[in-house]
Amino acid sequence: SGVLTGRPFGGTAIIVRKSLASCCSRVTTNNPRITAVCLNTNHTPNYVICSLYMPWNDRSIDQIAEYESSVGCLQGILDRHLGCLFVLGGDLNISKDTGSSTCRMVNDLCNKNNLKWLNLAADSIDYTYHNDVNYQFSLLDHFICSHPCFMDRGATVLLDGDNPSDHLALYSEFNCTVQSDSAQSKSNFCWKLNWDKADTALYESTLCDLLS
């Protein structure tokens, strides 16, 4: 039926640096609201990074059911990648610690899987969604991470750049060590024979002697 556009039809994506392409693999989510990749770090726990766009909170039964289904898909991803570290980020369409049913779902997910909400940095503004006409501001976008991923600085809401959305970007940094394409190419290098320049007569003769 084509691409859905306009509120509440957002989307998710993950952009991977080209030098890390060979270290990343796509994770099947079976949910259009969740995009995920697995970053192979070789000697340390792998990272599973998820981009989220959770259902818009209209307080309907259908919205709550879809939210619960999306959280269930996240739990499935966590279960399939035991031992990994997780970074979940995006528009959760809820404010932290509101006591709503959808917020309790996310808190239950965190408690069961040793995840934590990433707090905002002290120098960051405290909202990501803004409706300047109606003077509405709320923090609906979040990072949720495994404990070892945490940095003291927290997340920062970005105000710079050309952003036509009513949601501001949320930024944070996570340190991990991976083997880049250049390093892998040296360790995994293999020779490729050029048969156009080979002595095929000698090859045929040698092969016949070995097989006789």
PDB file of C-alpha atoms in Angstrom:
ATOM      1  CA  SER A   1       0.000   0.000   0.000  1.00  0.00           C
ATOM      2  CA  GLY A   2       3.029   2.277  -0.194  1.00  0.00           C
ATOM      3  CA  VAL A   3       5.097   4.145   2.394  1.00  0.00           C
ATOM      4  CA  LEU A   4       3.192   5.502   5.392  1.00  0.00           C
ATOM      5  CA  THR A   5       4.071   9.122   6.117  1.00  0.00           C
ATOM      6  CA  GLY A   6       3.110  11.729   8.681  1.00  0.00           C
ATOM      7  CA  ARG A   7       2.330  11.362  12.365  1.00  0.00           C
ATOM      8  CA  PRO A   8       2.249   8.762  13.808  1.00  0.00           C
ATOM      9  CA  PHE A   9       4.077   6.891  11.020  1.00  0.00           C
ATOM     10  CA  GLY A  10       7.734   7.310  11.880  1.00  0.00           C
ATOM     11  CA  GLY A  11      10.507   4.898  11.050  1.00  0.00           C
ATOM     12  CA  THR A  12      13.817   3.482  12.246  1.00  0.00           C
ATOM     13  CA  ALA A  13      17.264   3.059  10.735  1.00  0.00           C
ATOM     14  CA  ILE A  14      20.849   2.359  11.782  1.00  0.00           C
ATOM     15  CA  ILE A  15      23.761   3.811   9.810  1.00  0.00           C
ATOM     16  CA  VAL A  16      27.020   1.858  10.100  1.00  0.00           C
ATOM     17  CA  ARG A  17      30.451   3.287   9.333  1.00  0.00           C
ATOM     18  CA  LYS A  18      31.881   1.560   6.251  1.00  0.00           C
ATOM     19  CA  SER A  19      35.011   0.442   8.126  1.00  0.00           C
ATOM     20  CA  LEU A  20      32.781  -1.485  10.560  1.00  0.00           C
ATOM     21  CA  ALA A  21      30.544  -3.084   7.925  1.00  0.00           C
ATOM     22  CA  SER A  22      32.223  -6.490   8.119  1.00  0.00           C
ATOM     23  CA  CYS A  23      31.804  -6.495  11.915  1.00  0.00           C
ATOM     24  CA  CYS A  24      28.053  -5.879  11.792  1.00  0.00           C
ATOM     25  CA  SER A  25      25.198  -8.191  10.975  1.00  0.00           C
ATOM     26  CA  ARG A  26      21.520  -7.417  10.722  1.00  0.00           C
ATOM     27  CA  VAL A  27      19.309  -8.798  13.478  1.00  0.00           C
ATOM     28  CA  THR A  28      15.877 -10.049  12.408  1.00  0.00           C
ATOM     29  CA  THR A  29      13.242  -8.277  14.512  1.00  0.00           C
ATOM     30  CA  ASN A  30       9.965  -9.170  12.749  1.00  0.00           C
ATOM     31  CA  ASN A  31       8.693  -5.743  13.772  1.00  0.00           C
ATOM     32  CA  PRO A  32       8.748  -2.575  11.634  1.00  0.00           C
ATOM     33  CA  ARG A  33       9.152  -0.489  14.792  1.00  0.00           C
ATOM     34  CA  ILE A  34      12.513  -2.060  15.644  1.00  0.00           C
ATOM     35  CA  THR A  35      15.736  -2.071  13.600  1.00  0.00           C
ATOM     36  CA  ALA A  36      18.718  -3.897  15.086  1.00  0.00           C
ATOM     37  CA  VAL A  37      22.299  -4.833  14.270  1.00  0.00           C
ATOM     38  CA  CYS A  38      24.868  -6.955  16.095  1.00  0.00           C
ATOM     39  CA  LEU A  39      28.389  -5.560  16.365  1.00  0.00           C
ATOM     40  CA  ASN A  40      30.996  -8.316  16.642  1.00  0.00           C
ATOM     41  CA  THR A  41      33.811  -7.206  18.954  1.00  0.00           C
ATOM     42  CA  ASN A  42      35.802 -10.487  18.740  1.00  0.00           C
ATOM     43  CA  HIS A  43      37.303 -10.724  22.228  1.00  0.00           C
ATOM     44  CA  THR A  44      34.659  -8.881  24.302  1.00  0.00           C
ATOM     45  CA  PRO A  45      30.864  -9.266  24.489  1.00  0.00           C
ATOM     46  CA  ASN A  46      29.156  -8.334  21.249  1.00  0.00           C
ATOM     47  CA  TYR A  47      26.920  -5.272  21.122  1.00  0.00           C
ATOM     48  CA  VAL A  48      23.310  -5.412  19.943  1.00  0.00           C
ATOM     49  CA  ILE A  49      22.126  -1.941  18.936  1.00  0.00           C
ATOM     50  CA  CYS A  50      18.403  -1.306  18.437  1.00  0.00           C
ATOM     51  CA  SER A  51      16.670   1.720  16.941  1.00  0.00           C
ATOM     52  CA  LEU A  52      13.104   2.059  18.240  1.00  0.00           C
ATOM     53  CA  TYR A  53       9.929   3.885  17.290  1.00  0.00           C
ATOM     54  CA  MET A  54       7.317   2.798  19.794  1.00  0.00           C
ATOM     55  CA  PRO A  55       3.568   3.334  19.262  1.00  0.00           C
ATOM     56  CA  TRP A  56       2.186   6.808  19.808  1.00  0.00           C
ATOM     57  CA  ASN A  57       0.432   7.065  23.160  1.00  0.00           C
ATOM     58  CA  ASP A  58      -3.251   7.683  22.455  1.00  0.00           C
ATOM     59  CA  ARG A  59      -4.295   5.608  25.521  1.00  0.00           C
ATOM     60  CA  SER A  60      -6.352   3.228  23.406  1.00  0.00           C
ATOM     61  CA  ILE A  61      -6.542  -0.524  23.924  1.00  0.00           C
ATOM     62  CA  ASP A  62      -5.016  -1.073  20.473  1.00  0.00           C
ATOM     63  CA  GLN A  63      -2.074   1.205  21.290  1.00  0.00           C
ATOM     64  CA  ILE A  64      -1.353  -0.566  24.558  1.00  0.00           C
ATOM     65  CA  ALA A  65      -1.559  -3.956  22.832  1.00  0.00           C
ATOM     66  CA  GLU A  66       0.822  -2.835  20.069  1.00  0.00           C
ATOM     67  CA  TYR A  67       3.211  -1.400  22.647  1.00  0.00           C
ATOM     68  CA  GLU A  68       3.180  -4.686  24.558  1.00  0.00           C
ATOM     69  CA  SER A  69       3.823  -6.570  21.321  1.00  0.00           C
ATOM     70  CA  SER A  70       6.828  -4.344  20.529  1.00  0.00           C
ATOM     71  CA  VAL A  71       8.255  -4.840  24.018  1.00  0.00           C
ATOM     72  CA  GLY A  72       7.765  -8.585  23.535  1.00  0.00           C
ATOM     73  CA  CYS A  73       9.786  -8.420  20.313  1.00  0.00           C
ATOM     74  CA  LEU A  74      12.561  -6.643  22.192  1.00  0.00           C
ATOM     75  CA  GLN A  75      12.549  -9.382  24.814  1.00  0.00           C
ATOM     76  CA  GLY A  76      12.870 -11.947  22.027  1.00  0.00           C
ATOM     77  CA  ILE A  77      15.941 -10.136  20.670  1.00  0.00           C
ATOM     78  CA  LEU A  78      17.483 -10.046  24.145  1.00  0.00           C
ATOM     79  CA  ASP A  79      16.796 -13.752  24.653  1.00  0.00           C
ATOM     80  CA  ARG A  80      18.429 -14.661  21.332  1.00  0.00           C
ATOM     81  CA  HIS A  81      21.595 -12.721  22.184  1.00  0.00           C
ATOM     82  CA  LEU A  82      22.394 -13.803  25.715  1.00  0.00           C
ATOM     83  CA  GLY A  83      25.808 -12.583  26.839  1.00  0.00           C
ATOM     84  CA  CYS A  84      25.729  -9.502  24.600  1.00  0.00           C
ATOM     85  CA  LEU A  85      25.600  -5.872  25.681  1.00  0.00           C
ATOM     86  CA  PHE A  86      22.587  -3.872  24.539  1.00  0.00           C
ATOM     87  CA  VAL A  87      21.986  -0.289  23.492  1.00  0.00           C
ATOM     88  CA  LEU A  88      18.326   0.529  22.820  1.00  0.00           C
ATOM     89  CA  GLY A  89      17.520   4.017  21.631  1.00  0.00           C
ATOM     90  CA  GLY A  90      14.796   5.986  19.948  1.00  0.00           C
ATOM     91  CA  ASP A  91      11.323   7.424  20.364  1.00  0.00           C
ATOM     92  CA  LEU A  92       9.728   5.445  23.179  1.00  0.00           C
ATOM     93  CA  ASN A  93       6.743   7.817  23.231  1.00  0.00           C
ATOM     94  CA  ILE A  94       6.702   7.748  27.026  1.00  0.00           C
ATOM     95  CA  SER A  95       8.231   9.838  29.768  1.00  0.00           C
ATOM     96  CA  LYS A  96      10.327   8.059  32.356  1.00  0.00           C
ATOM     97  CA  ASP A  97       8.717   7.131  35.690  1.00  0.00           C
ATOM     98  CA  THR A  98       5.205   8.256  34.753  1.00  0.00           C
ATOM     99  CA  GLY A  99       3.527   5.160  36.183  1.00  0.00           C
ATOM    100  CA  SER A 100       1.623   4.498  32.954  1.00  0.00           C
ATOM    101  CA  SER A 101       1.018   0.933  31.791  1.00  0.00           C
ATOM    102  CA  THR A 102       3.435   1.370  28.883  1.00  0.00           C
ATOM    103  CA  CYS A 103       6.129   2.797  31.170  1.00  0.00           C
ATOM    104  CA  ARG A 104       5.701  -0.200  33.486  1.00  0.00           C
ATOM    105  CA  MET A 105       6.242  -2.503  30.495  1.00  0.00           C
ATOM    106  CA  VAL A 106       9.573  -0.845  29.728  1.00  0.00           C
ATOM    107  CA  ASN A 107      10.595  -0.869  33.396  1.00  0.00           C
ATOM    108  CA  ASP A 108       9.789  -4.588  33.602  1.00  0.00           C
ATOM    109  CA  LEU A 109      11.961  -5.170  30.520  1.00  0.00           C
ATOM    110  CA  CYS A 110      14.819  -3.299  32.188  1.00  0.00           C
ATOM    111  CA  ASN A 111      14.485  -5.135  35.495  1.00  0.00           C
ATOM    112  CA  LYS A 112      14.394  -8.578  33.867  1.00  0.00           C
ATOM    113  CA  ASN A 113      17.424  -7.935  31.667  1.00  0.00           C
ATOM    114  CA  ASN A 114      19.699  -5.780  33.817  1.00  0.00           C
ATOM    115  CA  LEU A 115      19.136  -2.671  31.684  1.00  0.00           C
ATOM    116  CA  LYS A 116      19.047   0.946  32.801  1.00  0.00           C
ATOM    117  CA  TRP A 117      17.657   4.220  31.468  1.00  0.00           C
ATOM    118  CA  LEU A 118      20.453   6.559  30.450  1.00  0.00           C
ATOM    119  CA  ASN A 119      19.996   9.876  32.257  1.00  0.00           C
ATOM    120  CA  LEU A 120      20.473  13.225  30.585  1.00  0.00           C
ATOM    121  CA  ALA A 121      23.732  15.065  31.030  1.00  0.00           C
ATOM    122  CA  ALA A 122      23.694  17.902  33.516  1.00  0.00           C
ATOM    123  CA  ASP A 123      24.189  20.511  30.770  1.00  0.00           C
ATOM    124  CA  SER A 124      21.430  19.148  28.476  1.00  0.00           C
ATOM    125  CA  ILE A 125      17.941  20.534  28.045  1.00  0.00           C
ATOM    126  CA  ASP A 126      15.285  18.242  29.505  1.00  0.00           C
ATOM    127  CA  TYR A 127      12.987  17.598  26.523  1.00  0.00           C
ATOM    128  CA  THR A 128      13.127  16.035  23.067  1.00  0.00           C
ATOM    129  CA  TYR A 129       9.542  16.556  21.873  1.00  0.00           C
ATOM    130  CA  HIS A 130       8.464  20.151  21.393  1.00  0.00           C
ATOM    131  CA  ASN A 131       5.256  21.792  20.216  1.00  0.00           C
ATOM    132  CA  ASP A 132       6.102  25.464  20.267  1.00  0.00           C
ATOM    133  CA  VAL A 133       2.595  26.628  19.295  1.00  0.00           C
ATOM    134  CA  ASN A 134       0.901  24.875  22.217  1.00  0.00           C
ATOM    135  CA  TYR A 135       3.966  25.244  24.447  1.00  0.00           C
ATOM    136  CA  GLN A 136       4.261  21.498  25.037  1.00  0.00           C
ATOM    137  CA  PHE A 137       7.646  19.988  25.863  1.00  0.00           C
ATOM    138  CA  SER A 138       8.412  16.453  27.044  1.00  0.00           C
ATOM    139  CA  LEU A 139      11.215  13.896  27.126  1.00  0.00           C
ATOM    140  CA  LEU A 140       9.955  11.034  24.931  1.00  0.00           C
ATOM    141  CA  ASP A 141      13.232   9.849  23.379  1.00  0.00           C
ATOM    142  CA  HIS A 142      15.587   7.732  25.454  1.00  0.00           C
ATOM    143  CA  PHE A 143      18.582   5.406  25.560  1.00  0.00           C
ATOM    144  CA  ILE A 144      18.290   2.169  27.542  1.00  0.00           C
ATOM    145  CA  CYS A 145      21.521   0.223  27.963  1.00  0.00           C
ATOM    146  CA  SER A 146      23.297  -2.630  29.649  1.00  0.00           C
ATOM    147  CA  HIS A 147      25.146  -1.483  32.783  1.00  0.00           C
ATOM    148  CA  PRO A 148      28.710  -1.806  31.352  1.00  0.00           C
ATOM    149  CA  CYS A 149      27.768   0.506  28.462  1.00  0.00           C
ATOM    150  CA  PHE A 150      27.145   3.438  30.756  1.00  0.00           C
ATOM    151  CA  MET A 151      29.198   6.588  30.765  1.00  0.00           C
ATOM    152  CA  ASP A 152      29.014   9.183  33.509  1.00  0.00           C
ATOM    153  CA  ARG A 153      28.227  11.955  31.080  1.00  0.00           C
ATOM    154  CA  GLY A 154      24.855  10.552  30.004  1.00  0.00           C
ATOM    155  CA  ALA A 155      22.856  11.630  26.947  1.00  0.00           C
ATOM    156  CA  THR A 156      22.625  15.089  25.407  1.00  0.00           C
ATOM    157  CA  VAL A 157      19.755  16.610  23.430  1.00  0.00           C
ATOM    158  CA  LEU A 158      21.104  18.241  20.262  1.00  0.00           C
ATOM    159  CA  LEU A 159      19.810  21.677  19.301  1.00  0.00           C
ATOM    160  CA  ASP A 160      22.082  22.360  16.324  1.00  0.00           C
ATOM    161  CA  GLY A 161      21.510  21.386  12.700  1.00  0.00           C
ATOM    162  CA  ASP A 162      18.536  21.620  10.351  1.00  0.00           C
ATOM    163  CA  ASN A 163      15.867  19.462  12.014  1.00  0.00           C
ATOM    164  CA  PRO A 164      12.302  19.867  10.675  1.00  0.00           C
ATOM    165  CA  SER A 165      10.953  17.221  13.072  1.00  0.00           C
ATOM    166  CA  ASP A 166       9.088  17.989  16.292  1.00  0.00           C
ATOM    167  CA  HIS A 167      11.589  15.670  18.027  1.00  0.00           C
ATOM    168  CA  LEU A 168      15.132  16.756  18.785  1.00  0.00           C
ATOM    169  CA  ALA A 169      18.016  14.332  18.347  1.00  0.00           C
ATOM    170  CA  LEU A 170      19.464  12.545  21.373  1.00  0.00           C
ATOM    171  CA  TYR A 171      23.217  11.881  21.457  1.00  0.00           C
ATOM    172  CA  SER A 172      25.525   9.744  23.574  1.00  0.00           C
ATOM    173  CA  GLU A 173      28.815   7.847  23.271  1.00  0.00           C
ATOM    174  CA  PHE A 174      29.655   4.227  24.071  1.00  0.00           C
ATOM    175  CA  ASN A 175      33.170   2.815  23.992  1.00  0.00           C
ATOM    176  CA  CYS A 176      33.928  -0.593  22.515  1.00  0.00           C
ATOM    177  CA  THR A 177      36.865  -2.215  20.729  1.00  0.00           C
ATOM    178  CA  VAL A 178      36.388  -3.884  17.350  1.00  0.00           C
ATOM    179  CA  GLN A 179      38.632  -5.144  14.575  1.00  0.00           C
ATOM    180  CA  SER A 180      38.237  -2.871  11.566  1.00  0.00           C
ATOM    181  CA  ASP A 181      38.099  -3.918   7.921  1.00  0.00           C
ATOM    182  CA  SER A 182      41.736  -2.915   7.358  1.00  0.00           C
ATOM    183  CA  ALA A 183      42.973  -5.106  10.208  1.00  0.00           C
ATOM    184  CA  GLN A 184      40.782  -8.002   9.161  1.00  0.00           C
ATOM    185  CA  SER A 185      41.901  -7.781   5.555  1.00  0.00           C
ATOM    186  CA  LYS A 186      45.523  -8.235   6.634  1.00  0.00           C
ATOM    187  CA  SER A 187      44.820 -11.180   8.921  1.00  0.00           C
ATOM    188  CA  ASN A 188      42.368 -12.896   6.545  1.00  0.00           C
ATOM    189  CA  PHE A 189      44.233 -12.236   3.290  1.00  0.00           C
ATOM    190  CA  CYS A 190      44.234 -15.089   0.815  1.00  0.00           C
ATOM    191  CA  TRP A 191      45.869 -15.424  -2.591  1.00  0.00           C
ATOM    192  CA  LYS A 192      43.723 -15.685  -5.698  1.00  0.00           C
ATOM    193  CA  LEU A 193      45.287 -17.568  -8.606  1.00  0.00           C
ATOM    194  CA  ASN A 194      45.217 -16.030 -12.070  1.00  0.00           C
ATOM    195  CA  TRP A 195      44.592 -19.025 -14.354  1.00  0.00           C
ATOM    196  CA  ASP A 196      45.034 -16.917 -17.488  1.00  0.00           C
ATOM    197  CA  LYS A 197      48.767 -16.787 -16.787  1.00  0.00           C
ATOM    198  CA  ALA A 198      49.132 -20.330 -15.431  1.00  0.00           C
ATOM    199  CA  ASP A 199      51.058 -23.133 -17.142  1.00  0.00           C
ATOM    200  CA  THR A 200      48.001 -25.319 -17.722  1.00  0.00           C
ATOM    201  CA  ALA A 201      50.033 -28.006 -19.517  1.00  0.00           C
ATOM    202  CA  LEU A 202      52.297 -28.407 -16.475  1.00  0.00           C
ATOM    203  CA  TYR A 203      49.260 -28.390 -14.199  1.00  0.00           C
ATOM    204  CA  GLU A 204      47.562 -31.115 -16.249  1.00  0.00           C
ATOM    205  CA  SER A 205      50.725 -33.241 -16.326  1.00  0.00           C
ATOM    206  CA  THR A 206      51.312 -32.887 -12.567  1.00  0.00           C
ATOM    207  CA  LEU A 207      47.679 -33.648 -11.793  1.00  0.00           C
ATOM    208  CA  CYS A 208      47.735 -36.819 -13.919  1.00  0.00           C
ATOM    209  CA  ASP A 209      50.929 -38.031 -12.221  1.00  0.00           C
ATOM    210  CA  LEU A 210      49.430 -37.481  -8.760  1.00  0.00           C
ATOM    211  CA  LEU A 211      46.189 -39.245  -9.623  1.00  0.00           C
ATOM    212  CA  SER A 212      47.754 -42.221 -11.410  1.00  0.00           C
TER     213      SER A 212
END
